[in-house]
Tab-separated table of C-alpha atoms in Angstrom:
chain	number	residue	atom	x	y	z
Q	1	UNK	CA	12.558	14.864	-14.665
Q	2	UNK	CA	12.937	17.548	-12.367
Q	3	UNK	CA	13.470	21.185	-14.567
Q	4	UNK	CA	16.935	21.553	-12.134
Q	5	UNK	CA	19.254	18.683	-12.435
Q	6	UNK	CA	22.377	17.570	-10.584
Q	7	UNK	CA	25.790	18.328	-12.297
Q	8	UNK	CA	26.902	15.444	-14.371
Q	9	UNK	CA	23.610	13.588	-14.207
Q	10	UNK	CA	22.529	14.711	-17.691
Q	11	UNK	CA	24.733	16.988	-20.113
Q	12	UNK	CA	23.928	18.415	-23.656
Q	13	UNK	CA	26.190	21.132	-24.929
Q	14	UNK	CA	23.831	23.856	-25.930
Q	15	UNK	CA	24.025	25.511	-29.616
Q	16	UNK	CA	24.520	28.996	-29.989
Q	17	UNK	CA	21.153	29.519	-30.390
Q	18	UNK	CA	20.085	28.180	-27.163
Q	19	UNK	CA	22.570	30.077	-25.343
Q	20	UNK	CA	21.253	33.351	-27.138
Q	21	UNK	CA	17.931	32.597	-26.227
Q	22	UNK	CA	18.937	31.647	-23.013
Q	23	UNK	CA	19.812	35.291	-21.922
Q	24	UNK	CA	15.965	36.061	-22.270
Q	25	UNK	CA	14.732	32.468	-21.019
Q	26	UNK	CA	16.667	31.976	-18.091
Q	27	UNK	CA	17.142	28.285	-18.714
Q	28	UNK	CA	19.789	26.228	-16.871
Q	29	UNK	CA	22.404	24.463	-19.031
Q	30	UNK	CA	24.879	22.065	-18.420
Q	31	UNK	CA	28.879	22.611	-19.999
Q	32	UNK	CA	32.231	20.957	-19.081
Q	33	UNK	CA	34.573	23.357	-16.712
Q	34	UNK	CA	37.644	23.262	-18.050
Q	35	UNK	CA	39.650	25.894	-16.203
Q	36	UNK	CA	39.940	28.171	-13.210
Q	37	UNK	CA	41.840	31.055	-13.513
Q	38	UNK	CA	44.551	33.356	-11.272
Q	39	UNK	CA	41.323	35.331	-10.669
Q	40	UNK	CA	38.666	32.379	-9.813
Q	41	UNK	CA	36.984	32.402	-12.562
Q	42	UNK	CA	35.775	29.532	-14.511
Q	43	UNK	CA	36.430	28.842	-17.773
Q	44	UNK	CA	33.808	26.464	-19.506
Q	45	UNK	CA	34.138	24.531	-22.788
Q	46	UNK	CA	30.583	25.358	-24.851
Q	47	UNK	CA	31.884	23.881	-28.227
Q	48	UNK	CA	30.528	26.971	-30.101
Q	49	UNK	CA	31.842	29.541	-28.427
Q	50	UNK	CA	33.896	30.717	-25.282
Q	51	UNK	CA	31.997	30.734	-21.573
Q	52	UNK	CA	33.415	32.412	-18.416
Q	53	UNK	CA	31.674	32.033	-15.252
Q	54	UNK	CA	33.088	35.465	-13.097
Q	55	UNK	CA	33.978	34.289	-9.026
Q	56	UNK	CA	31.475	36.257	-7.735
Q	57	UNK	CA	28.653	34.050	-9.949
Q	58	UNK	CA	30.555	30.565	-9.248
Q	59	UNK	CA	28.564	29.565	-6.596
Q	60	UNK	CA	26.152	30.680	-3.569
Q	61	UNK	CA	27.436	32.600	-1.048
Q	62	UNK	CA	31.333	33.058	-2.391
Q	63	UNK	CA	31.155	36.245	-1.703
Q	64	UNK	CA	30.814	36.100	2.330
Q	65	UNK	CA	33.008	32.877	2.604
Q	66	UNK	CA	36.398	32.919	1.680
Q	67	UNK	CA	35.988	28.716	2.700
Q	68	UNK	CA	33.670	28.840	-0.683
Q	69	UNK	CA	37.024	29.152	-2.768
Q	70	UNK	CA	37.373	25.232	-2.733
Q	71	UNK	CA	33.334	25.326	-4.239
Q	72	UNK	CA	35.076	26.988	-7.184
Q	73	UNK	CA	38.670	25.473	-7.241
Q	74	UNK	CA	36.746	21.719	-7.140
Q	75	UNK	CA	35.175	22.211	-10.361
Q	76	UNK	CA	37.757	21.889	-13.092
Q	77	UNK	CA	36.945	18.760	-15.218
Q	78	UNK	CA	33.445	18.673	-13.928
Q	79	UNK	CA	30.504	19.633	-15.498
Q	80	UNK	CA	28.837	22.682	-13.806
Q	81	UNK	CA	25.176	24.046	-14.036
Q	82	UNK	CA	24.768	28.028	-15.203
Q	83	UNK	CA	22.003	30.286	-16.837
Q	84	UNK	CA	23.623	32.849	-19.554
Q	85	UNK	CA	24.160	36.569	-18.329
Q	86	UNK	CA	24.975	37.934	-21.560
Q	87	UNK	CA	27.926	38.221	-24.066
Q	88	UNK	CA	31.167	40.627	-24.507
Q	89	UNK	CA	31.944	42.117	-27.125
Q	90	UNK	CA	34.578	39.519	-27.912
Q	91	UNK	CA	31.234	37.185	-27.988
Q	92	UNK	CA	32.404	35.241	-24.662
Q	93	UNK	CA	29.180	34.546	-23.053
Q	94	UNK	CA	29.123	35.354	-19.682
Q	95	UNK	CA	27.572	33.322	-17.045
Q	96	UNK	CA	26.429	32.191	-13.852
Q	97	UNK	CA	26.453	29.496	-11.404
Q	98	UNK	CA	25.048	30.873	-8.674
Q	99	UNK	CA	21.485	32.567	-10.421
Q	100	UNK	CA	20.624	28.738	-11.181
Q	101	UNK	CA	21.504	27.535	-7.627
Q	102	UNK	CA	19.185	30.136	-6.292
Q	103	UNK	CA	16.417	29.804	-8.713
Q	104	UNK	CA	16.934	25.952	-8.167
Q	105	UNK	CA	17.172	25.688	-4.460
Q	106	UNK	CA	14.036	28.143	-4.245
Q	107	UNK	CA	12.395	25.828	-6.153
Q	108	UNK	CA	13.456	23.121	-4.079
Q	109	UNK	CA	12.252	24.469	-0.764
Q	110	UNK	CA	8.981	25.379	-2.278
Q	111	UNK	CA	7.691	22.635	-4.495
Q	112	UNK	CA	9.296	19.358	-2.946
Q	113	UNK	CA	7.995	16.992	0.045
Q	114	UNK	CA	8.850	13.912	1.934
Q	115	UNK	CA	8.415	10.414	-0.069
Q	116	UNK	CA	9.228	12.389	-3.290
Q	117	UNK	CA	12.480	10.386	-5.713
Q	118	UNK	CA	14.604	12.563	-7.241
Q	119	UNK	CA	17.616	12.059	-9.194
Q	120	UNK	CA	20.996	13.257	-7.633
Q	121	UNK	CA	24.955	12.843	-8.006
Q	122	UNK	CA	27.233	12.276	-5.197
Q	123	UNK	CA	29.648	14.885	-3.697
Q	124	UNK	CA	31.409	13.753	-0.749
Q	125	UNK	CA	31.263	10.423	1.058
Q	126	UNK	CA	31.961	10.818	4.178
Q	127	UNK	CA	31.770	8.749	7.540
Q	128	UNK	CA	28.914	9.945	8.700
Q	129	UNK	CA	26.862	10.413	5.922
Q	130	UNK	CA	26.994	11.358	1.976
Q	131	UNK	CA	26.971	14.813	0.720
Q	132	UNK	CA	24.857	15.188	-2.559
Q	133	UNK	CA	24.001	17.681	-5.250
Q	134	UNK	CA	20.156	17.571	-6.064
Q	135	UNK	CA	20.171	19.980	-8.854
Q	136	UNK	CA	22.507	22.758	-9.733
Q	137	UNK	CA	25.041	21.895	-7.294
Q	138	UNK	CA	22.778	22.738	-4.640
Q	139	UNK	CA	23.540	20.068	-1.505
Q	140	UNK	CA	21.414	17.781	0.480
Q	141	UNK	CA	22.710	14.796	3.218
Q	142	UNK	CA	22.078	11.491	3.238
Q	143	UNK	CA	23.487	9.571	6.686
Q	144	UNK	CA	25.151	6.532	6.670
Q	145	UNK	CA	21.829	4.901	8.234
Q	146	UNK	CA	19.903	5.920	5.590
Q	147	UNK	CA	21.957	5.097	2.299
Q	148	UNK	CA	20.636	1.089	2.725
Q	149	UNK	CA	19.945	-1.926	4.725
Q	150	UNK	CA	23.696	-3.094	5.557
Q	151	UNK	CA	25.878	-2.062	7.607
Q	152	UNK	CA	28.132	0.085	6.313
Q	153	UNK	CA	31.257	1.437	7.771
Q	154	UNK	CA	31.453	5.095	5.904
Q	155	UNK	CA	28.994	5.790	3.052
Q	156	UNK	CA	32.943	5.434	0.585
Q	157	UNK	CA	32.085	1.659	0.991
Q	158	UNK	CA	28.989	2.415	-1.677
Q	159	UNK	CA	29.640	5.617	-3.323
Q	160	UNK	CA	32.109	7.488	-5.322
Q	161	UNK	CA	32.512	11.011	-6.046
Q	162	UNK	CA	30.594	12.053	-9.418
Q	163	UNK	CA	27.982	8.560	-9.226
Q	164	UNK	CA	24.484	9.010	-10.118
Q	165	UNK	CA	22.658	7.614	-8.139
Q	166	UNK	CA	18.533	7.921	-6.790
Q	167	UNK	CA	17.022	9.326	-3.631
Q	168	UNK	CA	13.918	10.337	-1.700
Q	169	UNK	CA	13.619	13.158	0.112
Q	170	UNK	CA	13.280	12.326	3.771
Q	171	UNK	CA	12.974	16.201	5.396
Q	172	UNK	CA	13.141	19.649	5.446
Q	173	UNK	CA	14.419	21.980	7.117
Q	174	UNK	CA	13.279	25.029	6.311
Q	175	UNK	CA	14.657	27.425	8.805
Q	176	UNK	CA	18.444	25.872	8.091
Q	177	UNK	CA	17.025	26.027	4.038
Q	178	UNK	CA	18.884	22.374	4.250
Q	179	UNK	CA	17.275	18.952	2.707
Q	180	UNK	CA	18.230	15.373	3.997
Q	181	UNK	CA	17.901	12.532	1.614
Q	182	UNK	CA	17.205	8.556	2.165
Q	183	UNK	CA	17.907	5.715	-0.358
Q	184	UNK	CA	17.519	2.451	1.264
Q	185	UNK	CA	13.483	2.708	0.435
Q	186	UNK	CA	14.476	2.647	-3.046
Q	187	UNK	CA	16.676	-0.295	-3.008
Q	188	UNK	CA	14.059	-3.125	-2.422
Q	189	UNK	CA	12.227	-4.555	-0.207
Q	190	UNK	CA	14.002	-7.802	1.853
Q	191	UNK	CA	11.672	-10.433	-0.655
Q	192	UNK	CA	12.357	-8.506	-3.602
Q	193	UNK	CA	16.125	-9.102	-2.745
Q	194	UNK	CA	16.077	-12.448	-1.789
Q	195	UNK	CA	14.308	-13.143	-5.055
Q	196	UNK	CA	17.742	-12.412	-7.078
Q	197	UNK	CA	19.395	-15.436	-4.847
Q	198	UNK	CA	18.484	-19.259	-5.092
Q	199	UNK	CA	19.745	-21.576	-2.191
Q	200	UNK	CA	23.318	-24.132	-3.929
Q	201	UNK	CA	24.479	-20.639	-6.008
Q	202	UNK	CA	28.083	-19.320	-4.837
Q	203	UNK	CA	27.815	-15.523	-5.561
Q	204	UNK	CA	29.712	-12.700	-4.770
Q	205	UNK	CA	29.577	-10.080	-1.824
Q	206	UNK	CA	31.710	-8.150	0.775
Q	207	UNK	CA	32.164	-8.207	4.440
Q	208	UNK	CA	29.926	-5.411	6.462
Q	209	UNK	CA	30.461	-6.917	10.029
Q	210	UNK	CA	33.145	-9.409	11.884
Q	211	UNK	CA	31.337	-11.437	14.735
Q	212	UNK	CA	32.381	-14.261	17.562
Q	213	UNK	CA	28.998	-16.167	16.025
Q	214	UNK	CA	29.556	-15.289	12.267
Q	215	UNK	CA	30.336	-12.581	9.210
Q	216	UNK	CA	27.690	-10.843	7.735
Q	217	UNK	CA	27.941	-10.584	4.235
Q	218	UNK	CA	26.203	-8.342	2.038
Q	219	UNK	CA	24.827	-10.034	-1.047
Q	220	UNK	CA	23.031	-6.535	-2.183
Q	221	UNK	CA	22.813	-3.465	-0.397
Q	222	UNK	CA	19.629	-4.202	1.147
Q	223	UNK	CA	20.341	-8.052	1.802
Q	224	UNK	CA	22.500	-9.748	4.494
Q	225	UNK	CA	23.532	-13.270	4.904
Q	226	UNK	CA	25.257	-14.684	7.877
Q	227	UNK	CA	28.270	-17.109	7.375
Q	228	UNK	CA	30.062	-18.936	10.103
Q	229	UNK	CA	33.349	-17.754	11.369
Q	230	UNK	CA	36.493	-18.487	9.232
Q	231	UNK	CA	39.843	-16.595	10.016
Q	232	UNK	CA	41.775	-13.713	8.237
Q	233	UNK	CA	38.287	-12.111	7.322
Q	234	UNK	CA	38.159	-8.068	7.825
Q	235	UNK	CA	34.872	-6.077	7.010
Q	236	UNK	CA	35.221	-4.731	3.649
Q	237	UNK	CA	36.657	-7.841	2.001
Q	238	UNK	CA	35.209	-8.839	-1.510
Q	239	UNK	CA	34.328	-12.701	-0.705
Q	240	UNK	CA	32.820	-15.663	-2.676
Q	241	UNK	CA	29.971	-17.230	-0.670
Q	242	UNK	CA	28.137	-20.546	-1.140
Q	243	UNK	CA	24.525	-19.903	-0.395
Q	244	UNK	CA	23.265	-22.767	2.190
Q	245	UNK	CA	19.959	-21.731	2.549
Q	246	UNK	CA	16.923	-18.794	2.205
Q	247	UNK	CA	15.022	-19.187	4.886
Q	248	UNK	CA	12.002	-16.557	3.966
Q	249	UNK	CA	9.721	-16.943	6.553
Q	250	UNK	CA	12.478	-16.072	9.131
Q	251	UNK	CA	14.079	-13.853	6.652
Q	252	UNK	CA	17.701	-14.956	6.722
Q	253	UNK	CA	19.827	-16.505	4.882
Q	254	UNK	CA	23.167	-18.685	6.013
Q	255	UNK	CA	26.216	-19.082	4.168
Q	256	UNK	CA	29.294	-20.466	3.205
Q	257	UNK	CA	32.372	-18.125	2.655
Q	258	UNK	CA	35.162	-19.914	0.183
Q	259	UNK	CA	37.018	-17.621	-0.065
Q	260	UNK	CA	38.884	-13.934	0.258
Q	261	UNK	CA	38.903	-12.301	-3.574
Q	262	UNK	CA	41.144	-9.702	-4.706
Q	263	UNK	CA	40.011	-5.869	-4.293
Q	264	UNK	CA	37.547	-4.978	-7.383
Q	265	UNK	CA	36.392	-1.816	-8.723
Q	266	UNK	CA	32.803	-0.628	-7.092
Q	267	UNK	CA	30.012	-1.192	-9.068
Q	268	UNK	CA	28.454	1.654	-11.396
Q	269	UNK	CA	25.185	1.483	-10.436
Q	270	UNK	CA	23.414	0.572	-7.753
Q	271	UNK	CA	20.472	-1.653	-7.896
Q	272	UNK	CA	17.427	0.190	-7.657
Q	273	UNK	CA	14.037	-1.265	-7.829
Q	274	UNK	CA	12.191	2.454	-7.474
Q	275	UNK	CA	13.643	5.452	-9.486
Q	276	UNK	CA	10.682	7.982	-9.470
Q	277	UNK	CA	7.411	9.178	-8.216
Q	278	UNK	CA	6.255	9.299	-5.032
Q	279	UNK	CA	6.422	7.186	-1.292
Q	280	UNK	CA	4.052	7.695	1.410
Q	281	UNK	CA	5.381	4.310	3.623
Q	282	UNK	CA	8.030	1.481	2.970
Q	283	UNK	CA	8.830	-1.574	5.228
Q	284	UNK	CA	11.607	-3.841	4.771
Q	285	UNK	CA	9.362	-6.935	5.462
Q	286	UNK	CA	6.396	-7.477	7.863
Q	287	UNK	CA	7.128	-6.902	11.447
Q	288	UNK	CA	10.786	-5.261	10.525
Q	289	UNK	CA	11.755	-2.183	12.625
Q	290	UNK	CA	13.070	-0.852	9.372
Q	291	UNK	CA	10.505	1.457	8.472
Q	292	UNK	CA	9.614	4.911	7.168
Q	293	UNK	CA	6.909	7.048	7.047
Q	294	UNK	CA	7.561	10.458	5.214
């Protein structure tokens, strides 16, 4: 585990002897923010004792950016990284966001490369891409292309806001200080996928594309099967397929839709098959133009 984790992908509420040794250590902790004042300030629930985190320590770069207000408004009921400033003399301890984002995005830059999997909770899903924290709230990007195999139409079709989920750093850019992510590398390989499926099952998946020869239906987010055109279809539908055939030395797979199913909650995780370590190459199968090399 990485020493700087995203918000919400691990909490422990510290004692009071952690957070006392914690002005001297410098180590991050993770604590519930409960409030946000008429002043911007955070207000954070530590169990044994008050926590405040001033405006000027919510985050990097408040200061020069009045558009950084929503950094600090957005985190009531979310948990928030901070290192421990000190206490008042009402024994409030006093905090701060944004020393642990710098000491964690330094760290970041510096000791991180391409291929390395890292842990990281999700942001903002956007159309184009997927914003993610990778430690301290500090924010990386993931595009659309890279978050798996399907075809998705905005990255809200697979994430929600707060998920943990896995990536792999794909670059850096160090004179933007910016890191873009991948996660289709750790999602399995096109065999590994079609391994799950066996050819008579009726499973469940959703519609990624609507064509004149067939619908594409994603069985997993790195497997596709095509079905043959039925009507009153639309990409995004949850739909029960019957599973004709795998064919795995062509690497397709045809099916049957039965039907249309009503809307159903996303799933909670998503089904990795690598969470950690390192990648130096991954290709979906033999001959695929889906590779990467980091």
């Amino acid at each position: 585990m990485l020493p700087y984790a995203p918000e919400g992908f691990c909490i422990s509420t510290p004692t009071m002897d952690a957070l006392h040794h914690g002005v001297e250590s410098g180590e991050v902790f993770q604590a519930m923010c409960t409030k946000c004042d008429e002043y911007h300030n955070l207000h954070v629930d530590l169990g044994c004792c008050k926590g405040i985190i001033p405006r000027e320590e919510a985050a990097i770069g408040v200061g020069d950016a009045p558009a950084k207000e929503f950094a600090i408004l957005s985190r009531v009921g979310k948990p928030v990284c901070f290192q421990v400033l000190g206490f008042d003399r009402q024994g409030t301890a006093l905090l701060s966001r944004r020393s642990a984002q710098v000491e964690a995005k330094c760290f970041f830059l510096s000791a991180l490369r391409p291929g390395d999997v890292i842990p990281a909770v999700v942001q903002n899903p956007a159309a184009f891409g997927v914003f993610c924290d990778i430690g301290c709230g500090v924010t990386a990007l993931m595009r659309i292309d890279r978050c798996c195999v399907s075809r998705l139409s905005s990255t809200a079709d697979q994430f929600r806001v707060g998920q943990s989920i896995y990536t792999a750093i794909l670059g850096i850019d160090d004179d933007l200080e910016f890191i873009h992510l991948t996660g289709r590398e750790l999602l399995g390989t096109w065999e590994e996928n079609a391994e799950l499926f066996r050819s008579g099952q009726t499973v469940k998946g959703y519609v990624r594309s609507v064509m004149p020869y067939g619908i594409f239906v994603e069985l997993t987010p790195n497997l596709s099967g095509l079905a043959e055109p039925v009507p009153n279809v639309n990409v995004g539908d949850p739909v029960s397929v019957y599973i004709r055939s795998i064919q795995h030395d062509r690497h397709k797979i045809k099916l049957n839709i039965l039907e249309v199913l009503q809307p159903q909650p996303m799933a909670a995780k998503l089904p990795y098959f690598i969470t950690s370590g390192h990648m130096e190459a991954w290709e979906y199968y033999p001959g695929s133009s889906t590779v990467t090399y980091f």
